[in-house]
CSV table of C-alpha atoms and ligand atoms in Angstrom, one decimal:
chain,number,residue,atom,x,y,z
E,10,UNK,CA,-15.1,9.8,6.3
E,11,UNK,CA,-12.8,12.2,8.2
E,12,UNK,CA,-10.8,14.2,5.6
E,13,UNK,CA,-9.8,16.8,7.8
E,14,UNK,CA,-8.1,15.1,10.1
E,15,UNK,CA,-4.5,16.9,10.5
E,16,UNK,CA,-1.5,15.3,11.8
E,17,UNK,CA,0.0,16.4,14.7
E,18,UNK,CA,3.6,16.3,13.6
E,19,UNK,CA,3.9,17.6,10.2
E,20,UNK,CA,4.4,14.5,7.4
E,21,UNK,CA,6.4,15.0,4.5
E,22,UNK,CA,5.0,14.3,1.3
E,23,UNK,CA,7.2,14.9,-1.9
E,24,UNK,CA,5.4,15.7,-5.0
E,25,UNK,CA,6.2,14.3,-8.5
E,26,UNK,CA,4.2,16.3,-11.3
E,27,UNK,CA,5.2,17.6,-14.6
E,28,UNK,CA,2.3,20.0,-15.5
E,29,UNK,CA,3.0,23.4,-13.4
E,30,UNK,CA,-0.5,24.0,-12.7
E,31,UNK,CA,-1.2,20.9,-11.0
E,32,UNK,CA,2.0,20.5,-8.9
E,33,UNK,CA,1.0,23.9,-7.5
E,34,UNK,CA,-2.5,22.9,-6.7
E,35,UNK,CA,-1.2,19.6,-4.7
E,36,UNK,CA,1.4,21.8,-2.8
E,37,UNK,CA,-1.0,24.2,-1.8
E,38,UNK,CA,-3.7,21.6,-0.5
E,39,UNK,CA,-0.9,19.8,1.1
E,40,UNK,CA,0.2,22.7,3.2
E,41,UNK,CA,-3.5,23.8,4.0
E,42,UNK,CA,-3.7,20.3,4.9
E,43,UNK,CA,-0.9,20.8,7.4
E,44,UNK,CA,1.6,18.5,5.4
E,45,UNK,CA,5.0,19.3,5.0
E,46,UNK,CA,5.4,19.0,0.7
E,47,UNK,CA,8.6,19.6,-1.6
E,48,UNK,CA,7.5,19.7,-5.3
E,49,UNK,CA,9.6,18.5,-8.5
E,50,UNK,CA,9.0,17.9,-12.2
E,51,UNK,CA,10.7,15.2,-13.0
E,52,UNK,CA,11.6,11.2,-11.9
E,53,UNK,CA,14.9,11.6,-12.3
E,54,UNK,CA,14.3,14.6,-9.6
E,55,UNK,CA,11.9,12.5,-8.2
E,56,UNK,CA,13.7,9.2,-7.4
E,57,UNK,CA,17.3,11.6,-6.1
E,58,UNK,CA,15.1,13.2,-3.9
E,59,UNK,CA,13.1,10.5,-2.4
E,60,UNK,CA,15.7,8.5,-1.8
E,61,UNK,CA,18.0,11.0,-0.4
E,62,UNK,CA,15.1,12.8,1.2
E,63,UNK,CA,13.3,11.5,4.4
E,64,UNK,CA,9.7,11.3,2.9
E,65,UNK,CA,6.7,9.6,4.5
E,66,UNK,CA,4.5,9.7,1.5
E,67,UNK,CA,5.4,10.2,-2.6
E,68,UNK,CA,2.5,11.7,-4.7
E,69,UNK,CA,3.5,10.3,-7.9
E,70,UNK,CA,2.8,10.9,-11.9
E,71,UNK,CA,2.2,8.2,-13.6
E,72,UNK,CA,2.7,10.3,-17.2
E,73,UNK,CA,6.8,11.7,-16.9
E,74,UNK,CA,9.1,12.8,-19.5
E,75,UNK,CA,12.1,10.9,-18.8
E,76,UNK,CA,11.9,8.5,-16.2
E,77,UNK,CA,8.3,7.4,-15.8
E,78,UNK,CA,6.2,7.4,-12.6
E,79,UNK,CA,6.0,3.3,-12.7
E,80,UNK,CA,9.9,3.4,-12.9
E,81,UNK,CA,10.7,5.7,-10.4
E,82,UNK,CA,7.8,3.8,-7.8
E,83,UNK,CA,9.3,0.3,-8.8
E,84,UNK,CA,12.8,2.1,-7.5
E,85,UNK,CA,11.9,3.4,-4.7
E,86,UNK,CA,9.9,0.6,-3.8
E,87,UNK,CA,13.1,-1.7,-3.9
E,88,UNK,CA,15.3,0.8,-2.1
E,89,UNK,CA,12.6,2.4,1.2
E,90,UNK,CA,9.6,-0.7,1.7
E,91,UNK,CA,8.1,1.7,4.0
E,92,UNK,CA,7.6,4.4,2.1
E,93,UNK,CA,4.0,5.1,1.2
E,94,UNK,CA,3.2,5.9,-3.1
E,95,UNK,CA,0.4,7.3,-4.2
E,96,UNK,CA,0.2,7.3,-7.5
E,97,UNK,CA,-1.5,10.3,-10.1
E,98,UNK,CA,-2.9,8.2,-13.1
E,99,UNK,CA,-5.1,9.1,-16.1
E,100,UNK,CA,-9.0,8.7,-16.6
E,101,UNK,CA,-9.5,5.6,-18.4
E,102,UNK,CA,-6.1,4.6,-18.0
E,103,UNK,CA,-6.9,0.7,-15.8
E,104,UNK,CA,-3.2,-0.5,-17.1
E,105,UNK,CA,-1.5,2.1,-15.4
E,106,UNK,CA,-3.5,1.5,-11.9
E,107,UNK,CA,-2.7,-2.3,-12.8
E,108,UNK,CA,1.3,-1.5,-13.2
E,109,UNK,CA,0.9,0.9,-11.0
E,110,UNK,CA,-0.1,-1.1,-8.0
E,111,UNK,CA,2.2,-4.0,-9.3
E,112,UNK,CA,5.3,-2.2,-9.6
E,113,UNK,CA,4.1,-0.8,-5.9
E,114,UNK,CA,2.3,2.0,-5.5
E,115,UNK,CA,0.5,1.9,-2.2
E,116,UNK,CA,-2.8,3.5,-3.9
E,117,UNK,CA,-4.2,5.5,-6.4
E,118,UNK,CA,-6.1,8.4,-7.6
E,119,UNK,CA,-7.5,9.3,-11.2
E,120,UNK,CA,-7.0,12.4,-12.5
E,121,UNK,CA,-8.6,14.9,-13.2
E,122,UNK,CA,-9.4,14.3,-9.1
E,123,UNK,CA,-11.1,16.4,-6.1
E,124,UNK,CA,-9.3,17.5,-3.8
E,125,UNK,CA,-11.6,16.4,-1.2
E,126,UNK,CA,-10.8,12.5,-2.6
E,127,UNK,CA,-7.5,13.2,-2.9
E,128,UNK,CA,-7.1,14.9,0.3
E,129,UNK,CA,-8.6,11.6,2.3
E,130,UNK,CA,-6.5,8.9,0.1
E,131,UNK,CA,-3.2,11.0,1.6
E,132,UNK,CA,-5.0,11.1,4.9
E,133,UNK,CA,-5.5,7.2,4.7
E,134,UNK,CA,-1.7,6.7,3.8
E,135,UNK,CA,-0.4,9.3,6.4
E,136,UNK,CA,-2.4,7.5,8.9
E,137,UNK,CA,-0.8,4.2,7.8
E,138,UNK,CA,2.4,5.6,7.8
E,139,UNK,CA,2.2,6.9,11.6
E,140,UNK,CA,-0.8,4.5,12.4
E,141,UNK,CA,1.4,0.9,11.9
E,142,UNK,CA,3.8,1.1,14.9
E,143,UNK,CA,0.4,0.8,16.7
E,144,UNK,CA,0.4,-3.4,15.7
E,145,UNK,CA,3.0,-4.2,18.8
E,146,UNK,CA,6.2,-6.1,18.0
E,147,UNK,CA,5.9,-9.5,16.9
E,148,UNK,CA,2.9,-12.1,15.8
E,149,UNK,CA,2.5,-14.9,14.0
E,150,UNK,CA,1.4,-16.0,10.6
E,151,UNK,CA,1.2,-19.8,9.9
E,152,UNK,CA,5.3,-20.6,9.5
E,153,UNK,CA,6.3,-16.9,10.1
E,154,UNK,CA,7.2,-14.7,12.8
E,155,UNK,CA,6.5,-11.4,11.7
E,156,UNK,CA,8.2,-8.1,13.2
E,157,UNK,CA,6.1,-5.4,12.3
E,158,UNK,CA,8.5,-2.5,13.2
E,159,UNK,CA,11.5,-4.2,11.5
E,160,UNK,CA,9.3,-4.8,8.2
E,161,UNK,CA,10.2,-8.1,8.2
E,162,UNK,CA,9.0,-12.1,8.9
E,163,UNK,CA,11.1,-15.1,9.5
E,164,UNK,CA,10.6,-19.2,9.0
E,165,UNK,CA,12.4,-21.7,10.8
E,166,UNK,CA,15.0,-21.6,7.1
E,167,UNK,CA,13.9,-18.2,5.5
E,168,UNK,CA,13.8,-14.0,6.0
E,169,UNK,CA,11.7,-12.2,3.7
E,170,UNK,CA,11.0,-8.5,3.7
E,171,UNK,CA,7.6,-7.0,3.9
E,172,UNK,CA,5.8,-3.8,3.0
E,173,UNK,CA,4.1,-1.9,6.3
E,174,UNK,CA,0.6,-3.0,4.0
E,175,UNK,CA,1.7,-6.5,3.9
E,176,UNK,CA,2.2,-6.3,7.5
E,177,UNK,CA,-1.3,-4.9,7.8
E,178,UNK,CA,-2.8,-7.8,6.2
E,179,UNK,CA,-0.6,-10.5,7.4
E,180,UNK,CA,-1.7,-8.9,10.9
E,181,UNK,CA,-5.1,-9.0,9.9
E,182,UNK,CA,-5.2,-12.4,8.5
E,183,UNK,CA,-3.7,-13.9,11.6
E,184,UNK,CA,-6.6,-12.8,13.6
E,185,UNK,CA,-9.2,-14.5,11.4
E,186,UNK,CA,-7.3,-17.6,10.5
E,187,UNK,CA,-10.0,-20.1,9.1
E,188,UNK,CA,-12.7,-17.4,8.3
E,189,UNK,CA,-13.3,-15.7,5.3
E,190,UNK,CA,-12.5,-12.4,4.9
E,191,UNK,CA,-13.9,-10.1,2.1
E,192,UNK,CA,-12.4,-7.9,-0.2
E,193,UNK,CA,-14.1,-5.1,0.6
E,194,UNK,CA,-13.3,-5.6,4.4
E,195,UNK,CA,-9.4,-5.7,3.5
E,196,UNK,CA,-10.1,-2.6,1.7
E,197,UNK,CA,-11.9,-0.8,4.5
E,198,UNK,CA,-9.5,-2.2,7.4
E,199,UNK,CA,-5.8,-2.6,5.8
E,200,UNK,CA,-6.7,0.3,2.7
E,201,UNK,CA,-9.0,2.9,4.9
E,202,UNK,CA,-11.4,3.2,2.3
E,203,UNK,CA,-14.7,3.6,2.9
E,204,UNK,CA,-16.7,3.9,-0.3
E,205,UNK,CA,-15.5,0.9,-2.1
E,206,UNK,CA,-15.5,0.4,-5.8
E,207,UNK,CA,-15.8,-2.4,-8.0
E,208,UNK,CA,-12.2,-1.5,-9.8
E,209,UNK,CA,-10.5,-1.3,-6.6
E,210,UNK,CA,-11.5,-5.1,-5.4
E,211,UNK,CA,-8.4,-5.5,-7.8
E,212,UNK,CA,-6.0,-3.9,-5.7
E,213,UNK,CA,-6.6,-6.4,-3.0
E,214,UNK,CA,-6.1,-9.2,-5.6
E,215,UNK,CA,-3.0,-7.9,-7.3
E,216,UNK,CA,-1.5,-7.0,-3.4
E,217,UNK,CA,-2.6,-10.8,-2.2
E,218,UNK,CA,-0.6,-12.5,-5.5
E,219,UNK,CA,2.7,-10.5,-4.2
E,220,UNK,CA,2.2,-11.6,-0.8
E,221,UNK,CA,1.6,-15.2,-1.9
E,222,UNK,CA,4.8,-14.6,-3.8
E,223,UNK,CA,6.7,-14.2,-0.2
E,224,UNK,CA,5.4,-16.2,2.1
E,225,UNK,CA,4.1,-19.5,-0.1
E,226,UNK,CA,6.3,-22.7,0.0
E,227,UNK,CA,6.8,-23.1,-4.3
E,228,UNK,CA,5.2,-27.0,-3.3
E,229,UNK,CA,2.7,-26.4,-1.2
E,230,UNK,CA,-0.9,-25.2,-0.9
E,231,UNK,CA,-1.6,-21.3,-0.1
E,232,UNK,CA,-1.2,-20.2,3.7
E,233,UNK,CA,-3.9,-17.9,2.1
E,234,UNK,CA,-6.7,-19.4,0.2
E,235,UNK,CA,-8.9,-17.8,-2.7
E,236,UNK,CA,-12.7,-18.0,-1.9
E,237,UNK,CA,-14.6,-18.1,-5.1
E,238,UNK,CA,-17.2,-14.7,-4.9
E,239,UNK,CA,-16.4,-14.4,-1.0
E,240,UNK,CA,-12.8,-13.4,-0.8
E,241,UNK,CA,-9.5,-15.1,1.3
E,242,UNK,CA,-9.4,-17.4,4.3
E,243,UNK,CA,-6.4,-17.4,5.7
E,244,UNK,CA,-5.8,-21.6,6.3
E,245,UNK,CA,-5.5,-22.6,9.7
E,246,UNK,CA,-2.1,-24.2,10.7
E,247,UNK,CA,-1.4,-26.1,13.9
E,248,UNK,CA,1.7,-27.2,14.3
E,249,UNK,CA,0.7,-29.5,17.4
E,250,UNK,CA,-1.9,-31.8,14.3
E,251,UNK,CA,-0.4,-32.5,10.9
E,252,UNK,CA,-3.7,-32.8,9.2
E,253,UNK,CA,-4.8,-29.5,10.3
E,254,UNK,CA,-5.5,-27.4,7.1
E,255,UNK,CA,-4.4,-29.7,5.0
E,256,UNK,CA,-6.3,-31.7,1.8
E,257,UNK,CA,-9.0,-29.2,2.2
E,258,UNK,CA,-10.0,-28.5,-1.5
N,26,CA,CA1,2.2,14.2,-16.3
């Protein structure tokens, strides 16, 4: 795994830690790093800043006085879909990646962490950040028309909004319509990991019931099926056959 990769115009990354010693540290691997970080020590600060701020990545305490991390990510995450979170939770602590990664966050890392980890989960969501206007324009997904740049994906009656990691999966899933595609694939191709563990299969899960939530019809089956111990197959839709992917059980 590359973690040394640096980017060749200078991301910002704003910092949301409470203990001195720590938002410190993350300032000062950021800038070796050859990121651009602003450090504060509260949500409150947090959340004015990020949303005032134009930020390409949050590092994000899960444990705030005041305004808790999962608060401030759930905010942000309504107000700049773009906007990559990484949140800073505690060993042990599974509910807070679980409410974590529903309330947004685009990844995680436990603390206490190495730098070298935390220095390629940053790299991973800096990459996305810069690395998504590489899926061109437009494609499609069984009903929708998605526009990657415009974060967005339209049916012939509804718009929906999409995350730049929905995109990436949507994108993804459109190219292997009918075939099953692992977890741990979607965690190495749309997440950039590349040592996969057990816990994280959940991320997928948790980020596939979200995007279910968008682009599902409330009546009808999945446009992205569950494969018992395999992973998702994306159903195939033609519109030119009616019985294509449907009945199969
Ligand atoms: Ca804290």
């Amino acid at each position: 795994m590359d973690t040394t990769e640096t980017p060749t115009e200078k991301l910002k990354v704003l910092v949301v830690e409470d203990e001195d010693s720590i938002r410190d540290g993350l300032s000062d691997v950021l800038v070796f790093h050859g990121y651009l970080p602003e450090a504060v020590e509260t949500g409150e600060l947090g959340l004015q800043r990020a949303l005032e701020g134009v930020f390409d990545l949050v590092l994000l305490d899960v444990m705030l006085p005041g305004l808790s991390g999962l608060e401030v990510c759930q905010r942000l995450r309504e107000a700049k879909p773009e906007l990559q979170i990484l949140m800073l939770t505690a060993k042990g602590a599974e509910d807070d990646v679980v409410a974590g990664l529903r309330a947004g966050a685009d990844d995680y890392v436990t603390k206490p962490f190495s730098v070298r980890e935390l220095v390629a989960r940053v790299g991973v969501l800096a990459r996305r950040a810069n690395g998504l206007r590489r899926i061109d324009g437009q494609f499609r997904f069984g009903p929708w028309t998605v526009d990657s740049e415009g974060l967005r994906a339209a049916s012939s009656d509804q718009e929906i909004d999409l995350s730049t990691r929905e995109v990436a999966l949507l994108h993804l899933f459109s190219r292997e319509a009918g075939r099953v595609v692992s977890r741990r694939r979607l965690l190495e191709e749309v997440w950039g990991m590349s040592n996969v563990q057990d816990l994280e299969t959940r991320t997928v899960d948790v980020h596939i019931a979200k995007l279910r939530r968008k682009i599902d019809s409330p009546s009808g089956d999945s446009l992205i099926e569950t494969v018992r111990g395999a992973g998702y197959r994306p159903r195939v839709l033609s519109t030119a056959s009616g019985a294509a992917g449907a009945g199969s059980p």
